[in-house]
XYZ file of C-alpha atoms in Angstrom:
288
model
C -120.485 57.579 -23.534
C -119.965 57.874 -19.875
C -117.735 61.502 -20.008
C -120.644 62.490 -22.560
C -123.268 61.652 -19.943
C -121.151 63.145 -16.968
C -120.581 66.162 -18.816
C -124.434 66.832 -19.892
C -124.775 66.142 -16.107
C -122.500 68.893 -15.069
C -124.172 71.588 -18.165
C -127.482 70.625 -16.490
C -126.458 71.556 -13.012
C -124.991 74.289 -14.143
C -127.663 75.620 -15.975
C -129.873 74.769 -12.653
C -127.216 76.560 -10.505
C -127.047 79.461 -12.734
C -131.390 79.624 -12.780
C -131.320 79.855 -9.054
C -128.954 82.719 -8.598
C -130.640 84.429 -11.431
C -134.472 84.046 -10.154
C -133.452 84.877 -6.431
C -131.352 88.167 -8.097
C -134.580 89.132 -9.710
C -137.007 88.406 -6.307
C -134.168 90.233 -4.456
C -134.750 93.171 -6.744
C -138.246 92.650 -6.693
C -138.188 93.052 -2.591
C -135.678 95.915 -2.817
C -138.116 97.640 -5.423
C -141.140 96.881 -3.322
C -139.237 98.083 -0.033
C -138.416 101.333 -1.656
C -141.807 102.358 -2.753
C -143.491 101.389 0.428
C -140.660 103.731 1.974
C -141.865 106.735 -0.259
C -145.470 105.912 0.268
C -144.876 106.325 4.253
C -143.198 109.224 3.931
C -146.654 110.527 1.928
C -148.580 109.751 4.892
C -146.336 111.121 7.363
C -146.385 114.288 5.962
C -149.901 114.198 5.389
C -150.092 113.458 9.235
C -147.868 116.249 9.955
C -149.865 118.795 7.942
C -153.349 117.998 10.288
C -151.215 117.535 13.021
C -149.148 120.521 13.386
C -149.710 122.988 10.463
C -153.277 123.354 11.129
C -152.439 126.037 13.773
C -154.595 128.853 13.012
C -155.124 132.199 14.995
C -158.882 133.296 14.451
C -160.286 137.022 15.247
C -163.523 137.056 16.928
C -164.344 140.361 15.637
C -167.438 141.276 17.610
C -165.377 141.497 20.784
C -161.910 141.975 19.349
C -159.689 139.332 20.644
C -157.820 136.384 18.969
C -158.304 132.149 19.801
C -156.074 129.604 18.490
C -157.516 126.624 16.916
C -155.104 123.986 16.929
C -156.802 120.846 18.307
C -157.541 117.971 15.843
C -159.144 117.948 13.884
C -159.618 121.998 14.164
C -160.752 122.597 17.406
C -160.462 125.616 20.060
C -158.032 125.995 22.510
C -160.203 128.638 24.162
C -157.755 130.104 26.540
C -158.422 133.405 25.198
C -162.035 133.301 25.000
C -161.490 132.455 29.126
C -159.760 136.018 29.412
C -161.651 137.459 27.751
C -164.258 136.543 29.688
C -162.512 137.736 33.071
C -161.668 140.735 31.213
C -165.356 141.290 31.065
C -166.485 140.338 34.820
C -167.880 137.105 33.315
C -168.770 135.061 36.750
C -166.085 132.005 36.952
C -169.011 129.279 36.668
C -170.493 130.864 33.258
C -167.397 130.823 31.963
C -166.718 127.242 33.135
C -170.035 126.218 31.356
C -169.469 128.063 28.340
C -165.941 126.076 27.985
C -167.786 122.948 28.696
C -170.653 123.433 26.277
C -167.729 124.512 23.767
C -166.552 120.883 23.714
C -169.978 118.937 24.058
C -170.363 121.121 20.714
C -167.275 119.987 19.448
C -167.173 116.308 20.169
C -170.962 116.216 18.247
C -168.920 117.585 15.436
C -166.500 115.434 16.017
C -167.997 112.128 15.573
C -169.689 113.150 12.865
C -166.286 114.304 11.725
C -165.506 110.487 11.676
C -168.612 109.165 10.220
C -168.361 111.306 7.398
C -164.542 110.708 7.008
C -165.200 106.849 7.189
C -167.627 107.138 4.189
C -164.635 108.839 2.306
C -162.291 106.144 3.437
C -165.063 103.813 2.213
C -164.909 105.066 -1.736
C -160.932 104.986 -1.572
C -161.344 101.086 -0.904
C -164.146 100.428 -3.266
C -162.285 101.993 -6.029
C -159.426 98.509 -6.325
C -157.019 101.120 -7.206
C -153.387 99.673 -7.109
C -151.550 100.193 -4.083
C -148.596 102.577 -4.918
C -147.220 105.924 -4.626
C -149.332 107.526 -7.617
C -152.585 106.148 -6.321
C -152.067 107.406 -2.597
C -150.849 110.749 -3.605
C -153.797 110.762 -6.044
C -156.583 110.261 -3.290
C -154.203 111.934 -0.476
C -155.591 115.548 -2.814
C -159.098 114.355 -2.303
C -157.882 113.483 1.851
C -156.065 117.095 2.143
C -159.843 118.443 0.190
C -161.807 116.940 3.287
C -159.662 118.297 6.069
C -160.075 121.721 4.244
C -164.056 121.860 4.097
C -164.329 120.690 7.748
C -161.401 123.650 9.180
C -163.812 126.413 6.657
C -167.162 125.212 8.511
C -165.578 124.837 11.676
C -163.747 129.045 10.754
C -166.920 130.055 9.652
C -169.560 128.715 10.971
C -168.849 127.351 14.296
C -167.199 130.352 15.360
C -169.686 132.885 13.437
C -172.675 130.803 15.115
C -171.710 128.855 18.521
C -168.861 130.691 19.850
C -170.113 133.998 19.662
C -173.478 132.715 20.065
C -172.217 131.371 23.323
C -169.911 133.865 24.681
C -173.298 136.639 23.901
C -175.275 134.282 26.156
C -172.669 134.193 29.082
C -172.435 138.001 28.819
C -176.065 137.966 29.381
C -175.780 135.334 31.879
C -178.746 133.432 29.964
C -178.451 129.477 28.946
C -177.445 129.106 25.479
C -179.416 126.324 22.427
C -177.016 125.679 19.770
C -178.434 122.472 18.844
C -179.527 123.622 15.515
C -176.262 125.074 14.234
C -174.239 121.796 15.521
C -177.002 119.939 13.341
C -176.416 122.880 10.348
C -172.678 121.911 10.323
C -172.879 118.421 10.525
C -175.617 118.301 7.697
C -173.304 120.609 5.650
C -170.112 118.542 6.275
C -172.080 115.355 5.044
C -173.751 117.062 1.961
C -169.910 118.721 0.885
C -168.295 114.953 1.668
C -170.664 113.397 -0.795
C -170.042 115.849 -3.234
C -166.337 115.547 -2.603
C -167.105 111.485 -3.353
C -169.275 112.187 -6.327
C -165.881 114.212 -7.965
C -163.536 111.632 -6.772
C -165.555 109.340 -8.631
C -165.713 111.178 -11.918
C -162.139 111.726 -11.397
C -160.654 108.737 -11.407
C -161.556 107.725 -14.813
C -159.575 110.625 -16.494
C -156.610 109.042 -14.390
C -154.461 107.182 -15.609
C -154.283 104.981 -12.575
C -153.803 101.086 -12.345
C -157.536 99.481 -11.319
C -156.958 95.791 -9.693
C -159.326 92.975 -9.266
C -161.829 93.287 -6.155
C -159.440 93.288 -3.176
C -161.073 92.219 0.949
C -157.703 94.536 2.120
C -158.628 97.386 2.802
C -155.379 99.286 2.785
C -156.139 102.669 2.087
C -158.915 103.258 4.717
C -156.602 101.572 7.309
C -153.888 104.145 6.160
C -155.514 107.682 5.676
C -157.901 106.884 8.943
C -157.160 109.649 11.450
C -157.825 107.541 14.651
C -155.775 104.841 12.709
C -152.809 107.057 12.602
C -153.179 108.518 15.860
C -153.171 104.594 17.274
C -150.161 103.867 15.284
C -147.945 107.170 15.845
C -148.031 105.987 19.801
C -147.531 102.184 18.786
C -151.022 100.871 20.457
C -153.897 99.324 19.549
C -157.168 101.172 18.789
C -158.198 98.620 21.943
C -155.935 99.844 24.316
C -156.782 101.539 27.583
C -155.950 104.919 28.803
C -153.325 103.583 31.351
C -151.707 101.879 28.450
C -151.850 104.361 25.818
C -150.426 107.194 28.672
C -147.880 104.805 29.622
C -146.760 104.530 25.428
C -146.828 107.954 25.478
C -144.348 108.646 27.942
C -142.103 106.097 26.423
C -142.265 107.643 22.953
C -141.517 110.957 24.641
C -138.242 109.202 26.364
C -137.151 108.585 22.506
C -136.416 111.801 21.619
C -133.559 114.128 22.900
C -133.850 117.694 24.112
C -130.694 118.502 23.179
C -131.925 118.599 19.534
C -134.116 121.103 20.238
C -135.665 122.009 16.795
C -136.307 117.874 16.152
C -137.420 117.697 19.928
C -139.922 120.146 19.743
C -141.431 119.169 16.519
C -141.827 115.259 17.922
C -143.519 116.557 21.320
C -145.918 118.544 19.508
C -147.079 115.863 17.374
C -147.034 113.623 19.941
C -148.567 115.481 22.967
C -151.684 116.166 20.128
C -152.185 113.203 19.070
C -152.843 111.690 22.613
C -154.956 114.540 23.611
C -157.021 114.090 20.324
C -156.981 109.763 21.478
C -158.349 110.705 25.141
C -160.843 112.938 23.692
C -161.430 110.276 21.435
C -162.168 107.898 24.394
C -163.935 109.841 26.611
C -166.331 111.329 23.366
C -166.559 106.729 23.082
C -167.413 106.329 26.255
């Protein structure tokens, strides 16, 4: 009876033993599964960084008075060095031309936070959908993401250039102050009106998906990931709190990272960088 009992014993640690290798293999696997998908979901969003961040480079021709201006700011703003020689070019006095730089931006940082507010709302319906959080579902609202970048760089292509630009350079010319008030409100108004639509088609959308819908989540994990300003924070390793001191002095240290011996790699990690901490101190200083 006793070698019966011992034995059963030994089956029944056994079987124990053999339980607990088998349920951490399968929450091993689990984490190794989870860990890889979270790796290809990053690698969405980085590239969707990297396509606002440094493929949105585009040359414009300001036809009326034949020259060229880069937009390449984020989220599609001037550089305007051009439009400032082309402005000496044309005996502009230095203090128009300082103005008309200056009223360039004020224009820009109105569109700007609307930009955001309109962006947020977006960010908004991705959360209130409960979709499940995976690769399928981010690259399924990252088309709807890429779709909202693309109306804003059109307005900004043709309208801000077609109506305060060259509304703007034609009043320097003329040496004569310049309202613009109504197109900034035109652009903004149309930005909003094309987001909601955008919303409304997301919306009809995602029921010919075949997408996984969760219960009601509190995370919300896909505003926090898309957000631009989010990203920006992140890419520099700061908080959305911290203070220009401390978000130059990440900066430089993130610069340190890479080496210039890599040229190709170097080059492509400065530019990304050194934009997205001029688009956070614009973001501050717009804030403030």
């Amino acid at each position: 009876m006793m070698i019966v009992f011992l034995l059963s014993l030994l089956v029944i640690w056994i079987l124990f033993f053999i339980s607990i290798v088998v349920i951490k293999y399968l929450l091993n696997k689990k984490d190794a599964i989870l860990k890889e998908s979270n790796s290809e979901i990053d690698k969405i969003f980085i590239q969707n960084r990297r396509s606002w961040i440094i493929d949105n480079k585009t040359i414009i021709l300001i036809k009326e008075y034949d020259y060229y201006e880069n937009f390449n700011r984020i989220p599609f703003f001037g550089e305007y060095k051009e439009t400032k020689k082309f402005l000496e070019n044309t005996k502009v006095r230095f203090t128009s031309t300082e103005k008309l730089i200056s009223n360039l931006k004020s224009s820009e940082d109105q569109l700007l936070l609307n930009f955001l507010h309109c962006e947020k709302l977006l960010l908004f319906t991705f959360d209130n959908l409960n979709l499940e959080y995976n690769k399928e579902s981010v690259l399924f609202l990252s088309k709807y993401y890429k779709e909202y970048w693309t109306i804003f760089r059109e307005l900004m292509v043709n309208d801000f250039v077609e109506n305060i630009l060259k509304n703007e350079i034609s009043c320097a010319i003329k040496n004569i102050s310049c309202d613009v008030k109504d197109e900034i409100k035109k652009i903004n108004d149309t930005l909003l009106t094309q987001t909601l639509n955008l919303i409304k088609q997301l919306k009809v959308d995602i029921y010919q998906s075949n997408l996984i819908i969760k219960k009601r989540s509190k995370k919300k994990v896909f505003s926090k990931k898309f957000n631009i300003v989010n990203q920006s924070y992140a890419l520099l390793e700061i908080s959305t709190l911290s203070k220009i001191k401390d978000i130059t002095k990440a900066y430089k240290s993130i610069l340190k990272r890479y080496n210039p011996n890599f040229k190709q790699e170097y080059a492509y990690n400065k530019t990304e960088i050194n934009k997205v901490y001029d688009f956070i101190k614009r973001l501050k200083s717009v804030k403030n």
